[in-house]
XYZ file of C-alpha atoms in Angstrom:
771
model
C 0.000 0.000 0.000
C 2.905 2.406 0.651
C 3.228 3.524 -2.993
C -0.452 4.461 -3.026
C -0.450 6.946 -0.159
C 0.148 10.662 -0.594
C 0.409 13.178 2.251
C -0.855 16.741 1.783
C -1.275 19.792 3.991
C -4.545 20.199 5.855
C -5.581 23.272 3.844
C -4.873 21.460 0.576
C -6.885 18.449 1.728
C -9.877 20.606 2.630
C -9.801 22.832 -0.435
C -9.225 19.976 -2.884
C -11.283 17.103 -1.479
C -13.858 18.422 1.025
C -15.504 21.046 -1.124
C -19.087 22.169 -0.586
C -21.209 25.009 -1.856
C -21.507 26.854 1.498
C -19.534 30.116 1.605
C -18.582 30.139 5.267
C -18.393 26.745 6.870
C -16.803 27.899 10.121
C -19.236 30.592 11.231
C -21.283 28.260 13.426
C -18.312 26.597 15.140
C -18.378 27.801 18.735
C -17.050 24.784 20.629
C -13.953 25.953 22.492
C -10.967 24.089 23.846
C -12.305 23.852 27.419
C -15.634 22.456 26.265
C -13.888 20.056 23.953
C -11.768 18.647 26.772
C -14.905 17.825 28.729
C -15.814 15.338 25.992
C -12.467 13.568 25.960
C -11.467 10.632 28.124
C -7.972 10.176 29.503
C -6.330 6.848 28.784
C -3.261 5.858 30.766
C -0.239 4.716 28.814
C 0.302 0.975 28.680
C -3.319 -0.054 29.009
C -4.939 -2.212 26.372
C -6.897 -0.644 23.536
C -10.195 -2.301 24.458
C -10.913 -0.142 27.570
C -11.213 2.858 25.251
C -14.304 1.332 23.710
C -16.539 1.203 26.769
C -18.699 3.887 25.190
C -18.089 2.916 21.566
C -20.129 0.651 19.293
C -18.990 -2.928 19.016
C -20.196 -6.104 17.430
C -19.260 -9.747 17.772
C -20.599 -10.491 14.317
C -17.813 -9.094 12.128
C -14.114 -9.897 11.901
C -13.242 -6.289 11.062
C -14.632 -3.639 13.377
C -13.974 0.118 13.155
C -13.816 2.066 16.403
C -16.573 4.463 15.351
C -18.884 4.711 12.370
C -21.158 7.398 10.948
C -24.415 6.396 9.240
C -27.083 8.359 7.378
C -30.126 9.322 9.408
C -32.564 7.031 7.607
C -34.867 4.268 8.788
C -33.098 1.691 6.594
C -29.659 2.539 7.980
C -30.943 2.453 11.560
C -32.497 -0.940 10.951
C -29.194 -2.209 9.582
C -26.918 -1.131 12.454
C -29.381 -1.591 15.319
C -29.342 -4.791 17.336
C -32.414 -6.355 18.898
C -32.047 -6.460 22.668
C -34.222 -8.767 24.745
C -33.253 -7.048 27.976
C -31.424 -3.845 27.125
C -29.397 -2.430 29.955
C -27.263 0.634 30.306
C -24.169 -1.535 29.888
C -25.051 -2.811 26.413
C -27.608 -0.342 25.107
C -24.913 1.521 23.127
C -23.784 -1.531 21.191
C -24.494 -1.717 17.482
C -23.580 -4.035 14.676
C -21.332 -3.099 11.785
C -23.359 -2.337 8.650
C -20.802 -1.711 5.916
C -23.491 -1.359 3.258
C -24.787 1.805 4.959
C -21.702 3.326 6.595
C -20.902 6.880 5.511
C -17.520 7.139 7.221
C -15.427 4.925 9.519
C -13.119 6.108 12.300
C -10.118 4.216 13.655
C -8.878 5.069 17.174
C -5.508 4.033 18.626
C -4.402 4.897 22.148
C -0.805 3.731 21.671
C 1.296 5.466 19.016
C 3.416 2.331 18.612
C 0.320 0.483 17.377
C -0.629 3.175 14.872
C -0.445 3.007 11.080
C 1.044 6.517 10.888
C 3.586 8.679 12.640
C 2.131 11.792 14.228
C 4.566 13.721 16.445
C 7.674 12.631 14.540
C 8.652 10.803 11.389
C 10.425 7.534 10.858
C 13.098 6.795 8.309
C 10.393 5.866 5.790
C 8.327 9.017 6.287
C 4.845 9.311 7.746
C 3.973 5.584 7.423
C 5.027 3.510 10.438
C 7.182 0.822 8.845
C 7.124 -1.651 11.723
C 5.379 -4.975 12.227
C 2.597 -3.351 14.251
C 2.487 -0.382 11.911
C 1.953 -2.542 8.864
C -0.706 -4.557 10.682
C -2.489 -1.292 11.515
C -2.212 -0.142 7.901
C -3.723 -3.433 6.712
C -6.574 -2.987 9.197
C -7.235 0.548 7.983
C -7.141 -0.517 4.333
C -9.747 -3.147 5.170
C -12.199 -0.454 6.316
C -11.972 1.290 2.945
C -12.218 -2.052 1.149
C -15.339 -3.134 3.050
C -17.216 0.129 2.476
C -16.306 0.372 -1.203
C -17.118 -3.305 -1.791
C -20.548 -3.178 -0.125
C -21.661 0.188 -1.492
C -21.748 2.071 -4.776
C -19.099 4.696 -4.018
C -16.695 6.747 -6.088
C -14.612 7.487 -2.973
C -14.839 7.353 0.820
C -13.523 9.413 3.739
C -11.955 7.766 6.799
C -10.587 9.301 10.003
C -7.536 8.072 11.903
C -7.189 9.148 15.552
C -4.177 8.408 17.745
C -4.061 9.894 21.239
C -4.685 13.647 20.642
C -3.872 13.590 16.939
C -6.035 13.109 13.862
C -5.361 12.422 10.206
C -8.063 12.886 7.569
C -7.980 10.444 4.655
C -9.756 10.108 1.340
C -9.740 6.838 -0.630
C -10.608 6.225 -4.243
C -9.693 3.468 -6.730
C -6.163 4.826 -7.234
C -5.039 5.342 -3.639
C -5.320 7.336 -0.440
C -4.783 11.025 0.269
C -3.666 11.613 3.890
C -3.699 14.964 5.628
C -0.852 16.083 7.813
C -1.520 15.378 11.519
C -3.855 17.676 13.406
C -3.477 18.252 17.140
C -7.062 17.784 18.285
C -6.605 19.736 21.517
C -4.562 22.589 20.095
C -6.628 23.044 16.922
C -10.047 21.469 17.495
C -11.643 23.700 14.885
C -9.828 21.870 12.082
C -11.422 18.526 12.895
C -14.782 20.109 13.689
C -14.623 22.020 10.430
C -14.194 18.724 8.565
C -17.124 17.093 10.384
C -19.257 20.183 9.869
C -18.602 20.044 6.147
C -19.570 16.377 6.086
C -22.954 17.336 7.514
C -23.497 19.870 4.723
C -22.243 17.804 1.814
C -24.544 16.169 -0.714
C -24.472 12.445 -1.403
C -22.298 13.015 -4.452
C -19.866 15.183 -2.452
C -19.645 12.371 0.127
C -18.613 9.926 -2.575
C -21.915 8.174 -3.261
C -22.544 7.072 -6.835
C -25.745 8.922 -7.628
C -26.437 6.689 -10.648
C -27.172 3.783 -8.288
C -30.533 4.501 -6.658
C -32.208 2.480 -3.921
C -35.158 0.574 -5.349
C -38.542 1.539 -3.947
C -40.695 -1.021 -2.078
C -43.104 -0.962 -5.022
C -40.322 -1.812 -7.483
C -39.068 -4.658 -5.302
C -42.614 -6.008 -5.036
C -42.961 -5.942 -8.819
C -39.748 -7.975 -9.234
C -41.158 -10.716 -7.040
C -43.989 -11.540 -9.452
C -41.672 -12.473 -12.327
C -42.197 -16.047 -13.506
C -38.985 -18.100 -13.711
C -39.226 -21.657 -15.043
C -35.601 -22.507 -14.287
C -34.634 -23.850 -10.864
C -31.345 -21.982 -10.632
C -33.031 -18.757 -11.759
C -35.609 -19.190 -9.001
C -32.856 -19.731 -6.437
C -30.997 -16.589 -7.508
C -34.154 -14.479 -7.586
C -35.189 -15.720 -4.145
C -31.750 -14.846 -2.768
C -31.915 -11.325 -4.192
C -35.451 -10.706 -2.933
C -35.122 -12.266 0.537
C -36.361 -9.569 2.989
C -33.862 -10.487 5.697
C -30.908 -9.945 3.354
C -32.116 -6.637 1.955
C -31.396 -4.937 5.271
C -27.635 -5.358 4.982
C -27.548 -5.602 1.173
C -30.284 -3.393 -0.322
C -31.536 -3.618 -3.903
C -30.396 -0.832 -6.244
C -31.735 0.385 -9.568
C -29.065 0.922 -12.245
C -29.444 2.519 -15.656
C -27.164 1.925 -18.654
C -27.304 3.016 -22.247
C -28.557 0.258 -24.499
C -26.204 -1.048 -27.144
C -28.027 0.975 -29.798
C -27.275 4.121 -27.809
C -30.777 5.549 -28.164
C -32.432 4.281 -24.988
C -31.522 3.384 -21.449
C -31.879 -0.050 -19.961
C -32.986 -0.349 -16.337
C -31.622 -3.136 -14.149
C -31.993 -4.134 -10.509
C -29.098 -5.617 -8.541
C -28.326 -6.518 -4.930
C -25.194 -8.196 -3.569
C -22.326 -8.914 -5.971
C -21.608 -12.508 -7.002
C -17.958 -11.880 -7.860
C -15.856 -9.025 -6.571
C -12.313 -7.788 -6.129
C -11.405 -7.384 -2.457
C -8.975 -4.528 -3.045
C -10.189 -0.947 -2.566
C -7.942 0.087 -5.460
C -7.593 -0.935 -9.066
C -10.351 -2.025 -11.467
C -12.516 -3.189 -8.517
C -14.518 -5.423 -10.862
C -17.842 -6.568 -9.452
C -20.355 -8.874 -11.080
C -24.078 -8.912 -10.277
C -26.994 -11.057 -11.299
C -29.548 -8.504 -12.439
C -33.255 -8.242 -13.090
C -33.939 -6.735 -16.504
C -36.852 -4.308 -16.234
C -39.857 -5.030 -18.479
C -38.530 -8.545 -19.009
C -38.948 -11.894 -17.334
C -35.240 -12.654 -17.698
C -32.186 -12.365 -15.527
C -28.865 -11.076 -16.841
C -25.414 -10.162 -15.608
C -24.056 -6.697 -14.818
C -20.347 -5.913 -14.630
C -19.198 -2.808 -12.746
C -15.530 -1.785 -12.977
C -13.005 1.061 -13.244
C -11.067 1.246 -16.499
C -7.851 3.230 -17.136
C -8.702 6.522 -18.785
C -6.484 6.975 -21.821
C -8.148 9.508 -24.141
C -9.187 6.848 -26.611
C -5.982 4.758 -26.467
C -7.769 1.906 -24.660
C -10.956 0.701 -26.402
C -14.220 0.494 -24.506
C -15.191 -3.045 -23.594
C -18.607 -2.448 -25.128
C -16.914 -1.713 -28.465
C -14.918 -4.942 -28.145
C -18.103 -6.977 -27.655
C -19.575 -5.384 -30.768
C -16.460 -6.296 -32.785
C -16.574 -9.870 -31.514
C -20.225 -10.162 -32.488
C -19.608 -8.671 -35.929
C -16.813 -11.186 -36.529
C -19.040 -14.137 -35.602
C -17.038 -15.119 -32.515
C -18.690 -17.960 -30.577
C -18.708 -18.638 -26.827
C -18.449 -15.029 -25.673
C -21.042 -13.046 -23.762
C -23.566 -10.784 -25.518
C -23.551 -7.137 -24.463
C -26.905 -5.366 -24.378
C -25.776 -2.054 -22.890
C -23.142 -0.173 -20.952
C -20.315 2.331 -21.283
C -18.873 5.021 -19.049
C -20.873 5.970 -15.964
C -21.936 9.607 -16.041
C -23.650 11.723 -13.428
C -24.701 15.366 -13.539
C -21.134 16.649 -13.945
C -19.864 14.130 -16.481
C -17.910 10.892 -16.326
C -16.952 9.535 -12.924
C -13.154 9.501 -12.608
C -10.552 9.216 -9.880
C -8.728 12.361 -8.783
C -6.289 10.922 -6.229
C -3.810 10.296 -9.057
C -3.294 14.069 -9.292
C -1.316 13.908 -6.035
C 0.875 11.011 -7.141
C 2.259 12.714 -10.261
C 1.378 9.501 -12.098
C -0.463 9.059 -15.393
C -2.894 6.516 -13.980
C -6.489 7.716 -13.888
C -9.452 5.380 -13.675
C -12.919 5.898 -15.143
C -16.087 4.203 -13.874
C -17.751 1.856 -16.382
C -20.551 -0.696 -16.533
C -21.602 -3.306 -19.024
C -24.875 -5.273 -19.125
C -24.747 -8.825 -20.491
C -27.684 -10.791 -21.823
C -26.442 -14.162 -20.605
C -27.559 -15.441 -17.213
C -24.380 -17.302 -16.321
C -22.931 -19.298 -13.457
C -19.315 -19.091 -12.267
C -16.990 -21.821 -13.479
C -16.568 -23.216 -9.956
C -20.198 -24.377 -10.066
C -19.347 -27.066 -12.627
C -20.783 -30.460 -11.656
C -17.949 -32.865 -12.487
C -14.861 -33.386 -14.666
C -16.990 -33.500 -17.785
C -18.428 -30.096 -16.954
C -15.010 -28.577 -16.204
C -13.418 -29.874 -19.401
C -16.390 -28.947 -21.599
C -16.850 -25.423 -20.231
C -13.149 -24.524 -20.459
C -12.930 -26.010 -23.962
C -15.816 -23.753 -25.040
C -14.010 -20.721 -23.619
C -10.845 -21.812 -25.425
C -12.812 -22.046 -28.683
C -14.125 -18.514 -28.087
C -10.549 -17.369 -27.490
C -9.468 -19.041 -30.755
C -12.327 -17.328 -32.645
C -11.458 -13.940 -31.173
C -7.783 -14.319 -32.122
C -8.274 -15.646 -35.641
C -11.546 -13.963 -36.693
C -11.547 -10.656 -34.793
C -7.740 -10.362 -34.320
C -8.195 -9.713 -30.578
C -6.232 -11.170 -27.623
C -8.056 -11.449 -24.285
C -4.987 -11.038 -21.958
C -6.778 -11.932 -18.697
C -7.671 -15.619 -18.699
C -8.643 -16.609 -15.144
C -11.203 -18.663 -13.220
C -13.439 -15.595 -12.826
C -13.568 -14.857 -16.543
C -14.915 -18.236 -17.646
C -18.588 -18.916 -16.928
C -21.340 -21.150 -18.270
C -24.768 -20.089 -19.476
C -27.995 -21.140 -17.775
C -30.995 -21.279 -20.109
C -34.095 -19.641 -18.650
C -36.694 -21.135 -20.986
C -36.613 -24.717 -19.743
C -36.546 -26.641 -16.480
C -32.854 -27.465 -16.300
C -29.670 -26.170 -14.684
C -27.184 -28.610 -16.257
C -26.163 -26.653 -19.346
C -22.451 -26.536 -20.066
C -22.269 -23.774 -22.659
C -19.053 -22.069 -21.581
C -18.450 -18.388 -22.358
C -15.444 -16.086 -22.035
C -16.171 -12.731 -20.392
C -14.266 -9.617 -19.219
C -12.602 -8.178 -22.314
C -11.587 -4.885 -20.698
C -7.845 -5.727 -20.796
C -7.823 -7.102 -24.333
C -5.782 -5.761 -27.231
C -6.045 -6.023 -30.958
C -3.352 -8.162 -32.535
C -1.689 -5.240 -34.338
C -1.352 -3.341 -31.053
C 0.318 -6.061 -28.976
C 3.893 -4.896 -29.501
C 3.178 -1.181 -29.425
C 4.080 1.014 -26.484
C 2.052 0.395 -23.344
C -1.110 2.428 -22.922
C -1.201 1.870 -19.147
C 1.227 1.049 -16.358
C 1.581 -2.462 -15.004
C 1.126 -5.831 -16.675
C -2.206 -7.300 -17.677
C -3.792 -10.369 -16.170
C -4.709 -12.043 -12.888
C -1.506 -12.899 -10.998
C -2.397 -16.462 -10.017
C -3.106 -17.461 -13.632
C -0.481 -15.466 -15.488
C 2.115 -17.307 -17.520
C 5.607 -18.087 -16.307
C 7.209 -15.613 -18.710
C 4.779 -12.808 -17.795
C 5.662 -13.239 -14.123
C 9.410 -13.511 -14.723
C 9.555 -10.571 -17.140
C 7.074 -7.824 -16.142
C 8.032 -5.648 -19.107
C 7.373 -8.339 -21.729
C 4.185 -7.653 -23.731
C 1.475 -10.311 -23.523
C 1.300 -12.675 -26.462
C -0.871 -15.605 -27.498
C 1.232 -18.190 -25.639
C 0.734 -16.315 -22.341
C -3.058 -16.559 -22.678
C -2.989 -20.239 -23.641
C -0.759 -21.082 -20.686
C -3.303 -19.343 -18.437
C -5.957 -21.834 -19.589
C -3.667 -24.614 -18.315
C -3.344 -22.917 -14.921
C -7.150 -22.634 -14.716
C -7.494 -26.390 -15.198
C -4.804 -27.257 -12.631
C -6.276 -24.771 -10.136
C -9.639 -26.520 -10.123
C -7.982 -29.933 -10.231
C -6.306 -29.064 -6.932
C -9.387 -27.446 -5.462
C -12.181 -29.888 -6.315
C -10.597 -33.248 -7.176
C -8.812 -35.890 -5.116
C -5.044 -35.934 -5.401
C -1.950 -36.744 -3.387
C -2.333 -33.625 -1.220
C -6.023 -34.178 -0.443
C -6.677 -34.846 3.244
C -7.763 -38.399 4.041
C -10.948 -37.138 5.732
C -12.078 -35.689 2.400
C -11.043 -38.750 0.406
C -12.980 -41.131 2.654
C -16.091 -38.977 3.231
C -19.277 -40.746 2.175
C -21.549 -37.833 3.173
C -21.116 -34.059 2.650
C -18.862 -32.487 5.266
C -20.174 -29.434 7.122
C -18.538 -26.109 6.244
C -17.100 -25.773 9.761
C -15.605 -29.274 9.686
C -14.297 -28.762 6.160
C -12.607 -25.508 7.176
C -10.930 -27.305 10.077
C -9.691 -30.079 7.779
C -8.341 -27.634 5.202
C -6.801 -25.432 7.870
C -4.418 -28.230 8.787
C -3.485 -29.067 5.205
C -0.086 -27.377 5.342
C 1.241 -29.281 2.346
C -1.496 -28.070 0.012
C -1.400 -24.581 1.506
C 2.321 -24.206 0.857
C 2.004 -25.586 -2.652
C -0.888 -23.297 -3.615
C 0.943 -20.261 -2.282
C 4.214 -21.040 -4.046
C 2.585 -21.995 -7.345
C -0.091 -19.296 -7.626
C 0.717 -16.411 -5.278
C 4.403 -16.093 -4.444
C 6.247 -12.990 -5.611
C 9.281 -10.882 -4.871
C 9.938 -7.177 -5.282
C 13.069 -6.467 -7.297
C 15.499 -3.606 -6.896
C 13.724 -1.928 -9.800
C 10.437 -1.962 -7.835
C 8.748 -4.501 -10.138
C 7.002 -7.597 -8.782
C 8.223 -10.937 -10.106
C 7.175 -14.530 -9.557
C 6.524 -17.718 -11.475
C 9.545 -19.694 -10.307
C 7.530 -22.734 -9.303
C 5.479 -22.544 -12.503
C 8.678 -22.434 -14.550
C 10.072 -25.474 -12.798
C 6.942 -27.531 -13.533
C 6.599 -26.267 -17.100
C 10.169 -27.040 -18.093
C 10.010 -30.454 -16.444
C 6.672 -31.250 -18.036
C 5.053 -32.447 -14.805
C 3.618 -31.257 -11.498
C 4.548 -32.138 -7.919
C 1.311 -34.061 -7.329
C -0.996 -36.412 -9.174
C -4.631 -37.516 -9.101
C -5.593 -40.486 -6.942
C -8.966 -41.375 -8.467
C -9.698 -38.835 -11.177
C -11.748 -39.593 -14.256
C -9.215 -40.864 -16.843
C -10.045 -38.041 -19.246
C -9.114 -35.373 -16.685
C -5.901 -37.187 -15.835
C -5.117 -37.392 -19.548
C -5.923 -33.691 -20.054
C -3.733 -32.316 -17.263
C -0.834 -34.656 -17.967
C -0.935 -33.894 -21.695
C -1.151 -30.151 -21.124
C 2.083 -30.256 -19.140
C 3.814 -32.313 -21.820
C 2.684 -29.599 -24.252
C 3.944 -26.916 -21.870
C 7.355 -28.606 -21.690
C 7.406 -28.846 -25.462
C 6.644 -25.132 -25.714
C 9.279 -24.035 -23.208
C 11.985 -25.985 -25.029
C 11.559 -23.368 -27.763
C 11.907 -20.395 -25.391
C 15.193 -18.497 -25.467
C 15.400 -17.448 -21.809
C 18.740 -15.699 -22.252
C 17.359 -13.448 -24.987
C 14.263 -12.646 -22.967
C 16.344 -11.755 -19.943
C 18.609 -9.570 -22.051
C 15.680 -7.815 -23.709
C 13.327 -7.268 -20.779
C 15.239 -7.583 -17.527
C 16.154 -4.438 -15.605
C 18.085 -6.347 -12.930
C 21.779 -7.327 -12.971
C 22.176 -11.108 -13.322
C 25.418 -13.024 -12.649
C 26.617 -14.851 -15.823
C 26.769 -18.209 -14.037
C 23.058 -17.950 -13.109
C 22.066 -17.524 -16.776
C 24.170 -20.451 -17.979
C 23.096 -22.830 -15.210
C 19.413 -22.030 -15.695
C 19.165 -24.131 -18.858
C 19.944 -27.398 -17.077
C 17.346 -27.272 -14.334
C 14.470 -29.690 -14.178
C 11.131 -29.635 -12.415
C 12.486 -31.217 -9.225
C 15.266 -28.722 -8.621
C 15.396 -27.816 -4.946
C 16.011 -24.154 -5.745
C 14.386 -22.474 -8.722
C 16.674 -19.450 -8.687
C 18.377 -17.211 -6.171
C 15.240 -15.200 -5.503
C 12.412 -17.682 -6.090
C 10.612 -20.111 -3.830
C 11.842 -23.578 -3.005
C 10.325 -26.760 -4.366
C 8.112 -28.039 -1.564
C 7.546 -31.591 -2.783
C 9.548 -34.475 -4.210
C 7.830 -34.165 -7.557
C 6.332 -37.647 -8.028
C 5.725 -38.760 -11.591
C 2.338 -38.446 -13.209
C 0.505 -41.495 -14.453
C 1.456 -41.795 -18.106
C -0.250 -45.010 -19.117
C -2.683 -43.168 -21.402
C -0.471 -40.253 -22.379
C 0.069 -39.518 -26.065
C 3.614 -38.180 -26.049
C 3.231 -36.708 -29.534
C 0.520 -34.062 -29.473
C -0.659 -32.413 -32.660
C -3.676 -30.533 -33.847
C -6.348 -32.461 -35.790
C -5.765 -30.828 -39.192
C -2.095 -29.789 -39.044
C -0.354 -33.109 -38.511
C 2.438 -32.319 -41.000
C 3.170 -28.757 -39.895
C 6.103 -27.894 -37.612
C 5.358 -28.009 -33.869
C 4.113 -24.670 -32.598
C 3.542 -25.430 -28.924
C 1.496 -22.601 -27.464
C 2.227 -20.220 -30.319
C -1.081 -21.257 -31.883
C -4.357 -22.819 -30.727
C -3.873 -25.990 -32.772
C -2.170 -28.303 -30.316
C -3.887 -27.236 -27.097
C -7.296 -27.493 -28.751
C -6.300 -30.931 -30.012
C -5.603 -31.990 -26.406
C -9.029 -30.768 -25.266
C -10.795 -32.468 -28.164
C -9.113 -35.761 -27.336
C -10.096 -35.409 -23.658
C -13.742 -34.808 -24.660
C -13.613 -37.814 -27.016
C -12.462 -39.971 -24.112
C -15.233 -38.586 -21.922
C -17.836 -39.480 -24.529
C -16.460 -43.008 -24.879
C -16.712 -43.798 -21.176
C -19.416 -46.395 -20.604
C -20.219 -45.228 -17.078
C -19.417 -41.765 -15.833
C -18.739 -41.390 -12.090
C -19.108 -37.959 -10.445
C -15.678 -37.015 -9.132
C -15.931 -33.457 -7.842
C -15.130 -33.077 -4.124
C -16.018 -30.330 -1.708
C -13.913 -27.179 -1.702
C -10.380 -28.009 -0.528
C -9.428 -24.311 -0.563
C -12.061 -23.269 1.993
C -9.981 -21.568 4.724
C -6.884 -23.249 3.432
C -3.641 -22.276 5.173
C -2.231 -19.171 3.490
C 0.666 -17.132 4.857
C -0.010 -13.397 4.750
C 2.963 -11.677 6.347
C 5.340 -12.097 9.237
C 8.428 -10.671 10.900
C 11.381 -12.180 12.798
C 10.513 -13.690 16.175
C 12.632 -14.259 19.228
C 13.035 -17.814 20.458
C 14.723 -18.843 23.713
C 17.940 -20.808 23.423
C 16.883 -23.704 25.670
C 16.518 -26.641 23.231
C 14.592 -28.820 25.660
C 11.802 -26.343 26.333
C 11.922 -23.657 23.698
C 9.270 -21.075 24.497
C 8.113 -18.746 21.799
C 8.013 -15.013 22.269
C 7.444 -12.016 20.066
C 4.600 -11.415 17.668
C 3.538 -14.839 16.470
C 1.561 -14.884 13.280
C -1.443 -17.191 13.586
C -1.668 -19.388 10.505
C -4.470 -21.489 11.943
C -5.744 -21.904 15.551
C -3.371 -24.850 15.883
C -0.470 -23.714 13.696
C 2.216 -21.179 14.557
C 5.038 -19.878 12.351
C 8.386 -19.481 14.070
C 11.813 -18.401 12.893
C 14.618 -20.240 14.661
C 18.398 -20.424 14.371
C 18.233 -24.098 15.338
C 17.278 -26.722 12.816
C 16.613 -29.561 15.232
C 14.639 -28.927 18.398
C 11.210 -29.486 19.869
C 9.168 -26.395 20.512
C 6.496 -25.407 22.969
C 4.007 -22.578 22.837
C 2.219 -21.608 26.035
C 3.180 -24.966 27.494
C 1.827 -26.956 24.523
C 4.236 -29.128 22.592
C 4.343 -29.241 18.840
C 6.136 -30.923 15.981
C 8.028 -28.896 13.418
C 7.100 -29.617 9.809
C 9.721 -27.738 7.790
C 13.180 -26.429 8.708
C 16.461 -25.262 7.241
C 15.033 -23.822 4.028
C 14.737 -20.349 2.611
C 11.069 -19.467 2.223
C 9.619 -16.348 0.609
C 6.087 -15.190 1.266
C 3.903 -12.133 1.684
C 0.510 -10.846 0.643
C -0.816 -8.157 2.924
C 2.000 -5.643 3.272
C 3.503 -5.918 -0.175
C 6.847 -7.151 1.127
C 8.636 -10.448 0.777
C 10.163 -11.720 4.002
C 12.728 -14.505 3.871
C 13.585 -16.625 6.880
C 16.130 -19.359 7.370
C 14.985 -22.296 9.492
C 11.260 -21.647 9.168
C 9.412 -23.824 11.638
C 5.730 -24.640 11.190
C 4.636 -25.690 14.643
C 1.546 -27.893 14.792
C 0.293 -27.724 18.353
C -0.759 -30.952 20.027
């Protein structure tokens, strides 16, 4: 988050970001310093933070709780944050629940400066951000407030307050970053804070950051939606979920308008809670909603996102859909409306970027899709997974060869399957490829970048895209992403060598709580998923890099796990795809790529030794993650070692430089599915539900007594029964709070980080499983 903060003077913050139409906003401020002090409460140093909240709202129902929250004075908001009390007493009458969908502004209060996200009285070596373990934890907590509000509401920006002891910082968040005011001494200059709050009371919804194009649906409109006739079971389930009265309190129904694709009329749609959403408060913030189409008995899909503004250099996604349709591209969604979101003053754009001296500016967009689709993860079995992804791959092939367009963001969220609404069935497997906002036309692929940063979803990006951030996307990068989509769901929903025995042997569905407990202890799968899909490092040039584990598997032509009872066609598909991947990477000139795109110095011996590494190398490179498994061989009894496309048998091998061979692999897998005499459902429950994932950590102190090593410092909780410890000893037995545990991994360099944007590396990492 550090690169996305910008500190400004108080007067600049107020004049630039807290503007209202009133001429004199301070004339009614008469609260003096003595009166102000009567409202404050002294807190002794060293006490815990919780005693401060005796008179503050709290809730046991949310994991993330702001110290204070402001809500609009409406009956709906009051209903959302009020709690029913059977026997209200003075002690608990003040308590409220957190209602992110209605919150106007959140306030964070810290009584200990060492626990704060910011410096106030002085500055550290890194500036106004407290670059300590506790400081970064506090920053992550504060970011979460902005993320929750902006994810649950239709907002263009949001204000948050940060209070530490007698000091206050004002902040404003939009999809580019956060503007932070210089610290204000609340006792010395109370009028500054009161002036800000006074302005909030006078500001319109738009001036407070509310998207005025999203209007709360009236009770009459909601009642009208309920009478729609829906013959399809899944459609009825979705409609019932949207219209459930108990859920509308915390997730109200909104009415959205978009220009129709013909540009002459406006379509009206009703949406409630998003089905897919980015959890970051910054960036595209893509959200997908199932929508009611007004004056129709059909459901559709609405995409809401923020696109880089480039004065025409980046095409509108709506225009891309029209080009795809004109070219006769199959298996892509059908746009019926959308474009830039405009309110009374024009297009909605970010303004925080003005303080960063950066070219990035985002513009709010929407697109309405005709298809009523389900996410890929809802597939029923291997046949569904293979069929749906093969349809999306065919759409990708059509777009590349007919419309000359490359998608550039193949991921699990961008492949869906259509649900017909005119018949009583939910088993359709008509896969479609959606989200074309990052695409490029073929002739533009090698031109100068039109926006900063690489394109794609990190977990599914190709090895070369992760290793070389400056390399433009090409066809092979997209096709490799399809392979990562298949392996992702193979790990998540199918039985393999890292599946817990309790899941393998379950004859009845496992409860969500029990499943979370089982997955929480699956350290082997957790480490593998992190290293393969999430791991990254920040180079000296400031660019994020990853893909070491992917490269190892691709060049070796195999993965570090295998199926235990998968349908033969799925086993064939995944195994063959990695043989194809190995075949492709044999053609890659890594030395030339490094020379052309790398901005980091590389020792000559590292370049020369790279060519001889296989998939089971214990170290991928000097900065990448370790291999966390022995790399057992895949079953190859049904593997066709020579893989060619159906019509181009005599042409030179192209690997992933064309669709021919990968589509040939999918077609053969489908042929094998169709030839199976009896098809057995093979999809398991979600093995990623609350799976162990390391977020961030810092060095810990461990006592030197090897017989009873007690852990001290700030332990990072990986799971209620798992603790991460950094030790200088490779062989010892550890105890935590008197409970013994067995170490699972030692004497290896491990890189990891998600929350604070940093990559910590420990030697002798110990994963302590408490007994």
